Amino acid sequence: MLHEILFFFFAAGCVAGAINLLAQKHPINSALSLIVVMASLAGLFLLMGAEFVGAIQVIIYAGAIMVLFVFVIMLLNAGIEEHTKGSKIAIILGVPGAAVVATLITWILLRTETSNTPISIGQLHGTGADIGRLLFGPFLLPFEVTSVLVLIAIMGAVVLARREDA
Amino acid sequence: MKELISFSNHNILTVITFLPFAGALLLMLFPRRDRDIKWFALLISVLTFLASLHLPWHYSYVTSGFQYEQNIPWISTPNIHYHMGADGISLWLVVLTTFLVPLSVLISWTSIKERVKEFFILMLILETAMIGVFVSLDLFQFYFFWEATLIPMALLIGMYGHERRIYAAVKFFLYTMVASVFLLASIIWLYVHSATNWSGPTFDFVELQQRIQAGQIAGFGHAAQWLFLGFFIAFAVKVPLFPFHTWLPDAHVEAPTAGSVLLAGVLLKMGVYGLLRFNLGLFPEAARRNAPWIITLAIIGIIYGALVALVQPNMKKLIAYSSVSHLGFCVLGIFSFTAMGVSGSVYQMLNHGVSTGGLFMLLGMIYERRHTYDIKQYGGLATPMPVFATFFLVITLASAGLPMLNGFVGEFLVLSGAFQARMIYGILAASGVIWGAYYLLWLYQRVFYGEVTVQANNTLRDLNARERLSLWPLAVMSLVMGVVPMLFLRQINPAVQAALAPFSNGVNAAAPNARHILQVLAQVIGR
Amino acid sequence: MIPLSYYLVLSAFLFICGVLGFLIKRNIITIFMSIELMLNAVNLTFVAYATELKSLSGHIFVFFVMVVAAAESAVGLGIIIAVFRSRETLNVDRVNLLKL
Amino acid sequence: MSTQVLTSIPTVDYIRILPEIVLGIFGIIVMMADAFIPQQDSKKPLGYLAFIGMVVALLATLCQARFPGIYDPTNGTGFFGMVRVDSFSLFFHVLIALIAMAVILMSFEYMEVQRMRSGEYYGIILLAALGMMLMSSAVELVMIFIALEISSIGSYVLAAMRRRVAESAESSLKYFLLGSFATAFFLYGVALIFGATGSTNVYTIAGAIRAMSPVPPMIYLAVALMFIGLGFKVAAAPFHIWTPDVYEGSPSPIVALMSTGPKAAAFAVLLRVLFAMDAPGWFWIVWVSAALSMTIGNIGALVQTNVKRLLAYSSIAHAGYLLVAFAAARDSGISAAIFYTATYAAMNVGAFAIVSHFANANEKYVNLSDYAGLGRRSPILAAILTVFLLSLIGIPITGGFFAKFYVFTSALQSHLVGLTIIGVINSAVGAYYYLRVIVYMYMRDEREEVPVARMPFGLAVALAMCLVFTIYMGVLPNQFIGYALRSAHDLVR
Amino acid sequence: MDQNLNLWIIPLLPLAGAAINGLLGKRFPNKLVATIALFFTACSFGYFCYVASLFSHLTQIPHIESYGTWMQAGSFHVEFGAYLDQLTMIMLGVVTGVGFLIHVYSVGYMAHEGGYYRFFAYLNLFMFFMLTLVLGSSYLLMFVGWEGVGLASYLLIGFFFRKNSAAQAGKKAFITNRIGDFGFLIGLFLIIQHWGTLQYDSVFQAVSGYGVETHAGLFTAIGICLLIGACGKSAQIPLYVWLPDAMEGPTPVSALIHAATMVTAGVYMVTRSNSIFSRSPHAMLVVACIGAATALFAATMGITQTDIKRVLAYSTISQLGYMFLACGVGAYTAGVFHLMTHAFFKALLFLSAGSVIHAVGGEQDMRNMGGLRKYIPWTFWVMTAATIAIAGIPPFAGFFSKDEILWKTFSSESLRPVVGAGFNKFLWLIGIITAGMTSFYMFRQWFMTFFGEYRGAKHDHEADHGHAAPAHDDHGHGTPHESPAIMIAPLVVLAILSFCGGWVGIHNKFDGYLSPVTKIQVANTPAAEEAVMPGEKAPAEESGSNTELILMITSVGVALIGFGLAWYLYKAHPEKPAAIVKSLGGLYTTVANKYYVDEFYGATIVKPILLLSTKVFWKGVDVTLIDGALNGSAAGAQETSQGVRRMQSGNIRSYAGWVAVGAAVVIGYMVYVGVAR
């Protein structure tokens, strides 16, 4: 029962955050909504026993990444977004397209039998230790390669942020 | 000695084909000293011509099929061979090519003043490609050379042409390009479906012909009509057959003289050659089925081209339209499926190369002096330029099909062949003879006769030695081809017989009634 | 017991919210946040499936997605700063020098 | 699972990622060396270093090829099934290394002319190349995703490298936002396929899909989502929309890289996903996408006056031709696609090399009208560009011809007559706009104010590479197509 | 086996002359040019005489020589060869003989013209082709000569090429001939189609198996096709229009080509093909009708002409009509006989007309002549002989041949299968009327030229006179003067021939000589003998000769009436014609304007064709339809391209929108496949 309550609580948080993200005019509000979504997701992760993932969801996403976002919003002094009508296509084609996509995905997800499998706490424990074993075992190579990804991101960020002197 | 001849017989086609290309490569290394470049280009092209004389010289009358064959694997996937070979038809077309190129070099001697090096490089590359088209027996290789002619020619038009050169070059390029992709698709289809139980797919013309005749190609029955059309459209545009001809006047008017000469003299022949070699050779049934409307188009082309030529105010355009008319004869002859018609058609190709090539050279000479092709700008030229007038007259008459000059033999045989196939073909097409005389003589009258009307024409100088040198061979050839056609027909005839072998029974084409045309159309649409 | 489909549909909803955000938001940063939302939605799917399949590689995937998201956000925000520097705007409708 | 942890990694596995290791090391060296070069100095030494790195990576790849057992068919996978070295991956490794080498070479001059001082430029190229290489050898979706991101992020950054130009930042932004957008779709697809099969390894998934009967719609949905993501990366219609803008704004050498390297790698992934993974149901999607790409690319290019934009549209069209080979499937189709990728890389890199040479400071001269009379002022370069353009048209004796030829041959072998006809008509239409460039170069009167610089050595080498390759593929494609066939065999084995 | 006569020498000699003069003549002095031209022509004539001397010794006639294959395709082949029989002999004689005389005349006539070498080269070239025409052993060689003489005619008519009218006339001649040649070609194709060859011997051999057609069939078709060719060359209705214009050429040319030789090629062809024509009464009928109609029609126009050469031109057409009439009624020999005599007197007429023109300094309008008798007595006398000859007054040559034709027209039975005997009488009537008219206009010309007072101005108006031959200005003559001896000499020879050339026809000698050529075997007609060999043997010999005598007297009478009328109107009462003209009004204008035939052709054929070509074909089909469609599709592609461009709005959100739509489609399809399968 608690499980259900928690699920619906976090799910409601996700949904509300996502809708608010869309609804808010000021980016900082959107960013805060996104943090709500992420935090709720972390809750959902924990609900499914994904401890490690839930933790880093908070640390990396809600913590690091969103802080970066907020920082940049502040840095660039972004105000309330103007309501420009730059794109009719996005509204006329894009939104119906997205709606179609949503409908189709949902439909398929719902009609697949496996989807009805109940998920309960403790089915799978994604503890740090297990994850670590995997990361340094079969997923060693991706893990190591991630360093390259980070490296390239750092170099890119440096290049982009640096002022080019004439 | 015998080994030497056998060796040279084996390699001669390669030598002829790639000698100009080698020359072009060497030319690239030349410093930009125009004089040396011209002489070198002339030397190469003359050497090629001399080498090509080997072909008729050592032609064997006892063996049938292709001669001077060379067949070595080139690419294994797909199975492409480097397969050279010539029969009586391609042999003379090769000689025609090598004959016209030195003359084109001569005619360009002073008219090309800028980017001389590029000009002659392009011309020699073009020669290689043109020869390659005629001697390729591998369909892929054929297409390879076929496309390769496109670029140098388009560049020659576009770089050295007149005011609307770009339009003309692009039109020429696109027209032929669009058409030849269908050729490519058809060739690939043939290749893909040519595999048999005991041998892999092939591009080899001879091999394909055998497999088609033996019915070994899967799905050929259904596809034949489409393949035929795919080949046909590419060749018909090149010929050019009405209504695909509109690129030709533009291309000719804008092209530099040498470009026009080679365009009319050789490139158009590639289309007719293709029709004869491939459309007839590979799809005899479809050819017979489609002959009525193709002949109809050819006849329309003959009359239509002549009538439009009649009213052109621009000399070069006039000759261009006359080409439409003349090439109509060639197509007509081929699709008459009679020995006379086809031999005549091949002969007409050679004739047209000589006489129309000559006309374009003459127009080039006058253009060099006055920089206009407008007929109104001329009149009375026979007074200041009698030698020019004489040459022009000879070539004009040759083009008009005067007996004892070359045009007659071809026209006569074609018309006679067409007449045998179906009386009305011959009668309608023969009316082209009247128009031919009309527009050519009218042109001649307006340009050469009467008093000199434009002051600038009074001081025109007559032809110089170089120009005469470039015209003499044509005039002589016109006469020789008119008087001793057997020199050429001896080798053409067996090849024509071979080409017509699948048509030997029930030679006559079906009646060209409206119902038949509708049937063909329905077939085309219905698929 | 919450069926798997609840998670999946929730995830799909979030994903589409991200897509819609991309389509209707004008501020570049918000658009970028929409993308993050999409990635988060995918993460939810991964975790849900991982639980269902009792396979930890789903978690691993989420881990990598996060790393990638972090890297992307570093670079992405750098790009946004660069754009802001040159155009003095964050409105995506005004960033259209390149067109046609 | 715990036993796996204990299993030590065999040495041979390191050889399986040897080129990547080399590139990683050289990337770091370049990055660190950057610190020792004063800000205002030319970064050319870094370029040399990067070039050497690429050469070493190339040698490493060749070393891989020589190493016994490494790409032995049964035992090609390493790192717990993360990467697989086979003819297919080797092919793309070599291709990407060569592309990167050419791009580095042409960048020397470009950096000078554009007064770009970022040493990271070369480092990022190296690391991005690493990502691309890894894409071609990765057989695990995690690995593929990360590699894809490495190459993408590298491309995003490189696209923004023209720091003085607003367009560059904008193109980077567009690339980045839309790229991430598409990546999200890809990722979603991965998630679904993971959910449906319980695996992220391409070959395991293939096995699972084969075992399933009927294949659940979920798989189809997942394949659709993955196709959206990858279709975006290869610029296939209808996901091509970013291409012209991004290509126009990015630095020319980077466009050369972007339009070939990541694209080739993405095609490799697409090949893996569609064929090795045995993805179902995609035939008509690819068919339509191919037809659309060809048509939109060629039609769109007709009226372009900016050469880079024109080549961008052309790249959409070429993606379409490539997809024709995909639709044809079978060994011949796959090998045709592989062949096409390589040939397209050669001619396109060559074309962009010349474009970047002519572009001059701030890429001022990239309009068609700036090319007027080039044939006279710079005959050699114009001639070389002509060769590339002719190859792009598909004229014989150039590689482009054989590339198209193989594609259409395979299409006809699979009885795709309709697609073939659309293809050949398109290649005829496409001739027009390439020809327009040639027309401008040779047939229009020159504009004196457009300067023509001398051809620097680096560019010459890069051009020579591309030219030789283009012609070689056009005259003797034998060996190459043979290799492509073998790769195709390896891929689906 | 007969000896090889090397007949090729006969045509090749003039060709050699033409080649030498044409290629090198420009640097030669006029004397040398003339010598070369005369030498080769004379040699040709001489060789002909040599052949003639051997002719009677030949065992086999026709004597056929072959020199090798000209062309071959499939089973069809044509040889270079010579075909020598009596007909050929006559034609060779006329061509080389008269040709030589006219060459001689030209030496004097053309002495002061520019392009002397050109003239003689052309003239020799003409000889070559004409000899090829008559000597060739196949229809194709005949066609070669046929077209070749057309070329020579074109060149020579346009000899004064600076004159637009001359150039125009040359072109007109060539093209009108081409129209005829078109028919000829079709005829040849028919022959090839049925007998696979064009060699005379093979064709005639093949033909001999057929009988006379009772209904129009193959032979009629061939015959009419050949006839179209003959109409073109021999200036018959409806293709006669070129001949009057051809008078723009130098007068010797008119004499040689447009009177004596080339224009008679049609008659030669019909005669040569008699075995074909004789098998088709229908074709014969057409030949006869065209001949008769042309004879009459041209004669009416001749009456109104005032240009001395044009009168002769129409007279030529009219006389050719006579010959066709003869051939049409099966009297080939009569036709050829008239051909020969006509060659003599018409050449003479032209040459003396030339002499007159020469005398009065290029003037050709008879209204500006008169009284020339005193100034140029030689010319006067030879012209008198010729005029009497053409008028058909015995014992001059024209009388014999013309009388023969009229008699055969009256009596022939070869048309009997298609028309009744009355039709022959009708044709005869036309013939006799024409004869009267001929006599009238010829004497009119004679009177107008030589009698009365000299009406010519003093030649100072030369510059503004359209018809003036340009090069006579250097004479500066105030009064008409006689031509030099070199011109008079050929005239005298021709005058003698005109006088006595007809005597060979007495007692049907000529007929007998030619009969082997025209005698053919027709398988299925019992009456064939008499039908096709009229005069050879007549069942009612006595009554026939009585009728013949009556007809003879009638024709002479008519000729005399014509003379009398001419005398009355143009000698006795020179003011009368004007009054008559006035009274005739529109009729006269119509006839004087040649029935407006040229205008009619121009308005109904030439103009519409040019208009059609320009407006419909060129501007319509080519530019608008085909290129329009192409440019339209190109523009369409550009439009589409602009559309594709507009997709590229530059807005990221729009791009995302496209991606979303694409995604929706892709996902939609895949889901459809996944679920539906």
Coordinates of C-alpha atoms in Angstrom, one line a residue, chain A residues 40 50 76 96-97 108 127 160:
Chain A
S40 CA 10.8 12.4 -7.8
A50 CA 17.9 0.9 -7.5
L76 CA 23.4 34.8 -18.8
P96 CA 0.5 16.6 -33.4
G97 CA 3.5 14.5 -34.3
I108 CA 2.4 -0.5 -27.6
T127 CA 23.6 -1.7 -4.7
L160 CA 33.8 27.2 -26.0

